[in-house]
Every structure is written in structure tokens, then in C-alpha cells.
XYZ file of C-alpha atoms in Angstrom:
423
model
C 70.933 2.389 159.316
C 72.944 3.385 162.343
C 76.100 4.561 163.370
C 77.674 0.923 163.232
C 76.650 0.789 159.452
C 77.208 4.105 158.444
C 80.751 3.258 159.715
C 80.704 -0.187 157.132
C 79.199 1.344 154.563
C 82.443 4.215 155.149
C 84.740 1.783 155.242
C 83.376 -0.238 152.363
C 84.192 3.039 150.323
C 86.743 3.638 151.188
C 88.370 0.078 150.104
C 91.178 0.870 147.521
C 92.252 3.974 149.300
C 96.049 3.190 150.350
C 96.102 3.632 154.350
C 99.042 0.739 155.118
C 99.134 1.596 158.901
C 95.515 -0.125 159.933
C 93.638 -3.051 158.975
C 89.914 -2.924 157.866
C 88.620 -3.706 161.427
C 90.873 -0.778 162.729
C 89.309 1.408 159.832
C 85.226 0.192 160.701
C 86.682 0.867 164.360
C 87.929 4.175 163.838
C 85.128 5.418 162.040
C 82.430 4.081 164.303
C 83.939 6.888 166.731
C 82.159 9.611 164.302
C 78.862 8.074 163.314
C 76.493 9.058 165.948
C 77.792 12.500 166.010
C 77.699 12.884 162.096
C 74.447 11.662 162.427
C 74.199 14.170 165.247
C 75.127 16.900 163.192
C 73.173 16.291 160.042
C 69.949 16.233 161.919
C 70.803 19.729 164.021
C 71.615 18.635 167.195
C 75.494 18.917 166.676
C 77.925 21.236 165.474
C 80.201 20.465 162.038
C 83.391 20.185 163.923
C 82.934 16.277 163.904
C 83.562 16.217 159.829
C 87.025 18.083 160.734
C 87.722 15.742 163.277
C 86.935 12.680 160.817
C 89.379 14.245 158.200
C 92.214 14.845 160.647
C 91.625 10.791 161.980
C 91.824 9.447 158.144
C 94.839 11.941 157.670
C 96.637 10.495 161.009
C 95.452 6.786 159.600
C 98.088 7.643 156.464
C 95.106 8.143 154.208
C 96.887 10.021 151.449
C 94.649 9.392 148.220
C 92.338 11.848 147.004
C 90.368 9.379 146.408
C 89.257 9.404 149.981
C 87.736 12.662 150.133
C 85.836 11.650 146.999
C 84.123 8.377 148.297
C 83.802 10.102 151.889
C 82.207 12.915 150.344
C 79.569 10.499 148.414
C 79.141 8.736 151.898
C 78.001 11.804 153.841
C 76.222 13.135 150.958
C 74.357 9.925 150.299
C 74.034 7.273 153.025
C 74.175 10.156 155.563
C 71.549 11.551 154.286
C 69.500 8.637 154.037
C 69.664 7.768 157.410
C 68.927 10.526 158.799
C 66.137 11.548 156.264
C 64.696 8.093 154.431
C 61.984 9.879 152.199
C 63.459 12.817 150.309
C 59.361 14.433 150.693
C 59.597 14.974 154.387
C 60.260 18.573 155.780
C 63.365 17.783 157.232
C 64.758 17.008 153.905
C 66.122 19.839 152.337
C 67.458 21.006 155.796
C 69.328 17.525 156.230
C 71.189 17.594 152.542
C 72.279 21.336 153.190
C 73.710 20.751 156.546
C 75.304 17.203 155.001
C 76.943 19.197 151.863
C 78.070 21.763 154.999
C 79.562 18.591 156.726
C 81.359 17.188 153.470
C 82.549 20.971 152.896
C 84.091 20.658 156.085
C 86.311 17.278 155.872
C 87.255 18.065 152.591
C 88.345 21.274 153.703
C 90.420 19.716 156.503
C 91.309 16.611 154.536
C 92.963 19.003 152.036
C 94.406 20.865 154.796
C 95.892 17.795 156.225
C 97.180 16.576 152.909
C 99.092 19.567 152.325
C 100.353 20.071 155.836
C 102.241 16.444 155.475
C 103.449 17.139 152.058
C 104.486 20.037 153.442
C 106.546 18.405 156.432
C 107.938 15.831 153.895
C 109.248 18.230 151.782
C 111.030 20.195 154.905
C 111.983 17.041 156.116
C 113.955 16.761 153.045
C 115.512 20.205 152.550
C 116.662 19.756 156.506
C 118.359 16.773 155.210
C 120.224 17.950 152.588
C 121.045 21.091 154.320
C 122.744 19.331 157.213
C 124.280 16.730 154.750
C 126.182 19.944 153.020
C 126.789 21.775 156.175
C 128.970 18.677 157.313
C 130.852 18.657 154.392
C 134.041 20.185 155.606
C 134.458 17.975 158.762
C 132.875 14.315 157.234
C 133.439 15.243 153.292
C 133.153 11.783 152.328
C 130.594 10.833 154.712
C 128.464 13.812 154.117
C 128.924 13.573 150.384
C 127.516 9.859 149.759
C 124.830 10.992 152.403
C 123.653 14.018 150.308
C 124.147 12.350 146.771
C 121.919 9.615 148.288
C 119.045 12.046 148.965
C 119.882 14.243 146.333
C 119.632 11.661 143.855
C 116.587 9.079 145.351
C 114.088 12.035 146.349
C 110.625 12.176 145.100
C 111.147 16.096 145.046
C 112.723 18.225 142.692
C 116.807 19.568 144.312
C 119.033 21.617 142.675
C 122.453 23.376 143.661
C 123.393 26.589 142.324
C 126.508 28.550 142.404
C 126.304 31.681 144.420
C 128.643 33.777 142.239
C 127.315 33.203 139.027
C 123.388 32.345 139.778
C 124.153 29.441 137.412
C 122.951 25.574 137.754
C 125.952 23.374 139.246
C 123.777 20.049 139.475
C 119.821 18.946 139.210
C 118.522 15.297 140.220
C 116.136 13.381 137.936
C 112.921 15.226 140.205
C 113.492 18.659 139.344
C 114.447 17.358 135.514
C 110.719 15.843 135.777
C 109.153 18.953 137.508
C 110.705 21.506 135.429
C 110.239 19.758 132.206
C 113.839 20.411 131.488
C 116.536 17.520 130.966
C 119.065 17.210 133.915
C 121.959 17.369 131.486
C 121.017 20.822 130.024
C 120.794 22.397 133.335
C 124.198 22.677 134.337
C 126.097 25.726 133.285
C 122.913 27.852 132.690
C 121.145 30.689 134.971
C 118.114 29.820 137.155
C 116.456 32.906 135.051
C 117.448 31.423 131.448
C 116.210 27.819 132.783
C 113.169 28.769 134.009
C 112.271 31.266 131.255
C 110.756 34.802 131.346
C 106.982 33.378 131.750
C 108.262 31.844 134.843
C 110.878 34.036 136.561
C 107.876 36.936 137.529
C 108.679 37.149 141.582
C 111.250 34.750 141.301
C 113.568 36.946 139.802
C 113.506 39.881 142.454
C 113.750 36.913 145.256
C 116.190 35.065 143.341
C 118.446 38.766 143.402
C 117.571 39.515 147.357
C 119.186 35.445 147.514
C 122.114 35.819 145.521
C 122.985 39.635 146.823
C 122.845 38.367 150.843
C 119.315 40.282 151.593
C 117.581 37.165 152.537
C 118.561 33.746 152.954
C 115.967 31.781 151.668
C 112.671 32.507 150.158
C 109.455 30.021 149.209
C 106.241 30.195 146.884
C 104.016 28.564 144.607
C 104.020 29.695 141.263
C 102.800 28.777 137.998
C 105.261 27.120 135.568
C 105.569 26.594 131.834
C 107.173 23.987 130.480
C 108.944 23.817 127.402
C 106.799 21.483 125.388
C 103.643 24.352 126.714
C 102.292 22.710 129.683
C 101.112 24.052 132.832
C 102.094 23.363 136.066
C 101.730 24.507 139.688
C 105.000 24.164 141.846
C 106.400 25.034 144.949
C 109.800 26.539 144.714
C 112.195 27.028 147.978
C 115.716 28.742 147.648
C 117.905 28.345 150.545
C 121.856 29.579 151.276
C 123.858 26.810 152.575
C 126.978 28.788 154.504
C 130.005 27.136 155.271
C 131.196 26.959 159.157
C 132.200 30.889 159.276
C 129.175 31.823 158.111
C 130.658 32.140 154.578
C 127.430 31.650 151.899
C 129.002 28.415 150.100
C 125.845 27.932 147.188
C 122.213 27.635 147.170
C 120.111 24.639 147.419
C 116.940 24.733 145.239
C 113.811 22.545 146.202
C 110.500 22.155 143.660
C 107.629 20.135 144.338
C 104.925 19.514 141.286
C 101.370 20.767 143.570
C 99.433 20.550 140.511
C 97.416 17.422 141.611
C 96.905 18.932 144.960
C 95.694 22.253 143.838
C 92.979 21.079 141.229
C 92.032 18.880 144.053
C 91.683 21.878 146.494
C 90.035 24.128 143.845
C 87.353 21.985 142.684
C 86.535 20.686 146.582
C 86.179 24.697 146.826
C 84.098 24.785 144.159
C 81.644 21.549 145.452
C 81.645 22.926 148.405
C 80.414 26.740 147.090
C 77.898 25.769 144.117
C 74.722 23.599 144.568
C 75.281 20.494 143.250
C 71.881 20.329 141.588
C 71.993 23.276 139.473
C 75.578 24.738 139.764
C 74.620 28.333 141.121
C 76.173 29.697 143.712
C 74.840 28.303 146.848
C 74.028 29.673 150.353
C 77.867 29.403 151.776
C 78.808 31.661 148.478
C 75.922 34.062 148.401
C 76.364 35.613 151.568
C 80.244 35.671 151.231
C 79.954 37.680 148.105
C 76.977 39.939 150.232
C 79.645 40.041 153.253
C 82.023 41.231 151.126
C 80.062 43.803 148.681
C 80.764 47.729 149.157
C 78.289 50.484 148.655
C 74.989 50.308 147.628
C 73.434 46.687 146.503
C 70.335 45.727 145.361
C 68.783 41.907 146.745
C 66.043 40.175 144.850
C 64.652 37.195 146.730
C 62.584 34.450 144.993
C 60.139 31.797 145.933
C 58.741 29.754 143.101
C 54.948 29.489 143.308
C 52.955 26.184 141.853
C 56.278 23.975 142.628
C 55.493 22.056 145.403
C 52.417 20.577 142.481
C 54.961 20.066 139.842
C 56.608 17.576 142.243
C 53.322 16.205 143.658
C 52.345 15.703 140.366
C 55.227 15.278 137.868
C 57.297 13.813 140.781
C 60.842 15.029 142.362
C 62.678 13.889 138.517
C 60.448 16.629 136.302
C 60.851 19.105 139.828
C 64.455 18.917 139.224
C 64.394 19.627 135.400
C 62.396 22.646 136.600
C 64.710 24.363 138.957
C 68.062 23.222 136.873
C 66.101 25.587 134.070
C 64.815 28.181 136.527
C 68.266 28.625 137.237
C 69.478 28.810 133.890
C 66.648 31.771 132.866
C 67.572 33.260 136.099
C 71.473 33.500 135.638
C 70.673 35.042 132.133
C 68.697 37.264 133.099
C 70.520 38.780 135.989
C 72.714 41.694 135.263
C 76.428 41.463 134.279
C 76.821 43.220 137.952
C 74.734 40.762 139.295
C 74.698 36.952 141.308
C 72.503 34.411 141.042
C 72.057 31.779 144.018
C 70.181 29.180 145.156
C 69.325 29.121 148.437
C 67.908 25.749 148.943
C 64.236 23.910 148.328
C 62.644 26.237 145.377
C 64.258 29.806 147.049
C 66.390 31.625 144.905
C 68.507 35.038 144.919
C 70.015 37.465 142.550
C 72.580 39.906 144.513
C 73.109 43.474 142.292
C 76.119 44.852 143.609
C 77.027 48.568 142.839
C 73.498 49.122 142.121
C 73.193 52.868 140.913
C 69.133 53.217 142.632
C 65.455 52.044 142.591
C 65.191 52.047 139.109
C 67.569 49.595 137.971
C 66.704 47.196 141.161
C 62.531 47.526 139.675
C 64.378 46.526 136.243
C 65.796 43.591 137.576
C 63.073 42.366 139.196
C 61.069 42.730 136.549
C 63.485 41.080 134.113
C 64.051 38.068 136.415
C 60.104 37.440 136.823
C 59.666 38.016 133.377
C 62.206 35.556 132.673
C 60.208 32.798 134.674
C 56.472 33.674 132.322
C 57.307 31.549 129.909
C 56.300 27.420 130.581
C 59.308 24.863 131.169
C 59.106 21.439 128.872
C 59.013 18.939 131.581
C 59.226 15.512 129.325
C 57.177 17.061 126.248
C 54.785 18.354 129.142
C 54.284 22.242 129.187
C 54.320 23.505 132.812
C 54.335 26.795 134.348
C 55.972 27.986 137.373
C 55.578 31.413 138.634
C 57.450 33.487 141.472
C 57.111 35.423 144.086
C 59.921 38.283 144.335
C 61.237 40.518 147.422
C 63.477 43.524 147.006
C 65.922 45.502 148.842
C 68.122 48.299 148.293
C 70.759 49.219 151.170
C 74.123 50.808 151.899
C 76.274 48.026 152.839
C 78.476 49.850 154.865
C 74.995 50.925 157.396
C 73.187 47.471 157.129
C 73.938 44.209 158.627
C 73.500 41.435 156.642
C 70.760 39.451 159.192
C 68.968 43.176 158.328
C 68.926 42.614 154.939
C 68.166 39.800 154.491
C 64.454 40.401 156.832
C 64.176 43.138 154.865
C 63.864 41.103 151.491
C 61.940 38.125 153.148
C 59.384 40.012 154.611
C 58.686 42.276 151.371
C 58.457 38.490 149.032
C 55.664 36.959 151.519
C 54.258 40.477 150.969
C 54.530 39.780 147.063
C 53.006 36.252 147.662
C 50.226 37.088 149.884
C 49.203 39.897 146.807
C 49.441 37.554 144.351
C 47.082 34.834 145.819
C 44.518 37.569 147.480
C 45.439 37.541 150.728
């Protein structure tokens, strides 16, 4: 499969996805641009800035569905890797997944990006709107008025106006009713603080007081929201002054925008994107984020399963599977409440201890992580063992780089191996 029908196959996925602006030819077209440097950049010879650039072209192409980044994801995951790598026993790959998972990391990453940077610019778009619309209202009342009822009432996002006096509601359309889970008609006449209840108000509230009392004119977060009947939401909330043509503040204009969707959608691409899909430890990307950003004195154990390359000669690459899915259940139980467990990749796993008080608990560790592995793993009624081979390390975090460490603990496991077979 080449670049022409990795670009098919793409577009073949991606079939359902709304993107009015181009027809299928202009889609197979547009992603044919990318193939031969994904390609590229799964086998080594390229960096990942091509899965950004992918994202950003789907994005530009009005690709708006999440379901995008899910097929795409499956695409360079999948087909990607099967071009590049046809038999999953070569030695290239476990290197070629890895650096395909890093490339579907990446355009989700930017996909996400993209999505929320035109929801964004929608939703200012909007506000701008009504803003001017209200600032006009003086010299083109009637104009201005039918103008700003028409957005106020038609937009897909949540606007409210509030009376700067009082802090109370003068008017809601049907959007915020939806967002806030509160009907428009009970709105009016009540305080932004009573309406959006003392669960919700947290920052709000000092924000809301800077607003009303001329500190600031306009303030913006997410927050999470309650709703009446108890569910949970995610919303963006912007408070802005609208001032008459003397400068005068004439009321506020409230905007809310329901980012629930979007922010599952960016937590669990986070979480794909830092857990190995296989077994659901921490992966690589994670590991050494969490080491990067551990204080003090830490402890590294570093693992390398011995007799595993037979289990999947033997049992095949199914039963192999079963094996490290358990090793790294045993492994995640038996690490310390203190303590990470992470695959690395292939059959090479680590456990980082952080705050580790010395030698002694980092021996304890060790020995409770091997010990944790003695025991044989039912492979389809079929008992079969799987030992280790362990490498430890004990450093000051703030003394020792991280490339440092991490020799440090490789070097001292092949010295573990190499005592364990007699060599």
C-alpha cells in the first residue's frame, strides 16, 4: 500500500464526517499531500510535524466532527502501520506502532486544538455582534434592536443581558435556557448568583463583583456547572459591559457555551495519547513527564521480561498479549502507593518511586515487583512462566539529568540479565 492508498483508505474513513466545502476527490486529493511523509515519519526518516499539518488541513477543509479524529486515528494506527511494517514479528515493529501512536497523538492534539480555536472565533464572532448591535442603539434604535433580537434570539450560544445596578437577569434566549438548565421565563428578575447557584458561582462571584463595581470590564472562563435536575456540565462563561456613547456602563451582556462534548473529547484523546493502548499503563510519553517533573530523591526500577520472546514463538502474539496485559496488572499492584508503573514498549517495563526515603525501600520494591512476576500466567488453560530481569536507580532529581538516569538503570538490568543466564 502506498501513499495514493493510504490517502483512499483515509478518505474512505472518513465518509460520514460532515466537511460541505470539498468533494471526495478534493478530500483523496488533499490527503495524498501527507501520505509519503506520514509514511516518512512512521518509519524514522521524518519528523511528526506532518500529523499537525494533516489536522490543521482537515480543520481548514470544515471538518468539524469528532468523529474525524476517531477514524483518522484508527487509520494511522492501523493501515499506517501496516504499510510501513506488514508482519507485526519484524524488528521494526514495535518501533513503527510507537512512533504511529506518537503521530495520532499529534493530529489529535492539533485537531482538538483547531476545533476549539474555531469554536472559539464563532463564539467571539457572536459577542462582537451583539455588542455592536447594542452599542448602536441610541443612533439606529430600531434598526439596531431587530438586528440584536435577531442574534440574540437565533444563536446556537447561550446570551443573556443583565442590569448593571441590580446584578439581576433582564432577558435570556432559548441557548442559555438550554445551557444553564434553567427555563428562560424564570430568569428574569433574579441575580446571576441566585440563578446560577452557590455550587456554581465559586470565581464567578468575585469576577461577577470586579464587573458590576467598574474594576474590569469583562472577564471569561470555563467552569463546571450544575444543573438543577443534578447534571454536570462544562461551560464557557464571558461577561462583558456594554457602555453607552459617553462611556456610561449601560448593562452587561452574558455569553455561555456548553464545552462539555469538546472537553471529554480532549481529555480522553489525552488519555489515548498517554496510556498504552494494549495494557492501559502509563506509556513512554507519560513516564518520563511524571520523571521530568518529580522533586527530590526517586527510586527507578527497569524491567525486561525474560522467556517472552518463546511465549510468542510458541503460544503466538494472542497468548503474548494476555501475558503482558497481566504482567502489567501484577506490576501496578505491586508497586507502591508512591509509585508508577509504565510500559515502555515490546516486553520493557518501569515502576518510577518518587519521594523515595533510601536504598532500602528501592531493594523492597524491587523485590516485591519480581516477586510479583514468580508466579505462572494462565495463557488459555496453559501454565506459563515469565521471569524478569530488573535495574535500579536511586538519584537526586534536582543533580541528575534524566538521559543519566535512565543509563544508569539500563546498564545495571543487562547487568541483572547477564547474572541470571551465567554470563
Amino acid at each position: 500500500m502506498g501513499a495514493h492508498e493510504l490517502a483512499v483508505r483515509w478518505a474512505d474513513a472518513l465518509e460520514g464526517a460532515v466537511a460541505p466545502t470539498i468533494t471526495r476527490s478534493q478530500v483523496e486529493q488533499l490527503l495524498d499531500g501527507f501520505g509519503d511523509r506520514l509514511i516518512a515519519a512512521v518509519r524514522g526518516t521524518e519528523d511528526m510535524s506532518v500529523a499537525r499539518d494533516a489536522a490543521r488541513a482537515l480543520v481548514g477543509a470544515n471538518y468539524r466532527d469528532p468523529l474525524t479524529v476517531h477514524r483518522s486515528v484508527l487509520v494511522l494506527c492501523k493501515d499506517l502501520v501496516t504499510d510501513a511494517c506488514p508482519d507485526p514479528g519484524c524488528a521494526d515493529y514495535w518501533p513503527v506502532r510507537d512512533r504511529a501512536i506518537e503521530l495520532a497523538a499529534e493530529f489529535a492534539a492539533e485537531f482538538t486544538a483547531g476545533l476549539r480555536s474555531v469554536a472559539l472565533s464563532e463564539q467571539e464572532k457572536t459577542l462582537t455582534a451583539a455588542l455592536t448591535a447594542a452599542r448602536e442603539a441610541d443612533a439606529r434604535r430600531q434598526l439596531s434592536e431587530a438586528r440584536f433580537q435577531a442574534i440574540f434570539e437565533g444563536a446556537s450560544v447561550g446570551i443573556g443581558t443583565v442590569d448593571i445596578t441590580t446584578g439581576q437577569v433582564v432577558d435570556v434566549n432559548n441557548a442559555m435556557a438550554e445551557t444553564l438548565g434553567v427555563p428562560a421565563g424564570q430568569m428574569p428578575g433574579r441575580s446571576v448568583a441566585e440563578i446560577l447557584g452557590p455550587i456554581n458561582i465559586g470565581e464567578a462571584f468575585g469576577l461577577f463583583e470586579r464587573l458590576l463595581s467598574g474594576e474590569i470590564d469583562r472577564f471569561r472562563f470555563e467552569t463546571e456547572h450544575t444543573k438543577p435536575d443534578g447534571s454536570n456540565t462544562i461551560i464557557d462563561l464571558s461577561m462583558t459591559v456594554v457602555r453607552d456613547s459617553d462611556g456610561k456602563p449601560r448593562f452587561l451582556v452574558g455569553v455561555t457555551v456548553d464545552v462539555t462534548d469538546r472537553k471529554e473529547l480532549a481529555d480522553r484523546l489525552w488519555y489515548d495519547a498517554h496510556h498504552d493502548s494494549l495494557t492501559g499503563l502509563p506509556n513512554r510519553l507519560l513516564f518520563f513527564d511524571r520523571l521530568a517533573a518529580a522533586t527530590g530523591q526517586v527510586g527507578v526500577c527497569y524491567l525486561d521480561l525474560d522467556g517472552f520472546k518463546e511465549v510468542n514463538d510458541r503460544r503466538g502474539h494472542t497468548a503474548g498479549d494476555q501475558v503482558l496485559c497481566e504482567v502489567a496488572q501484577r506490576l501496578r499492584q505491586a508497586a507502591p502507593p508512591h509509585g508508577v508503573a509504565a510500559r515502555l514498549g515490546g516486553d520493557e517495563f518501569i515502576v518510577l518511586v518518587e519521594s523515595c526515603s533510601g536504598p532500602e525501600e528501592l531493594d523492597s520494591v524491587s523485590e516485591d515487583l519480581l516477586a510479583a512476576l514468580r508466579d505462572p500466567f494462565d495463557v488459555a488453560g496453559l501454565s506459563v512462566r515469565v521471569g524478569a530481569s530488573i535495574g535500579t536507580a536511586l538519584v537526586d532529581t534536582d543533580s541528575t539529568a534524566v538521559d543519566e538516569l535512565m543509563h544508569a538503570v539500563d546498564t545495571a538490568m543487562y547487568r541483572d540479565k547477564a547474572l541470571r543466564h551465567g554470563r
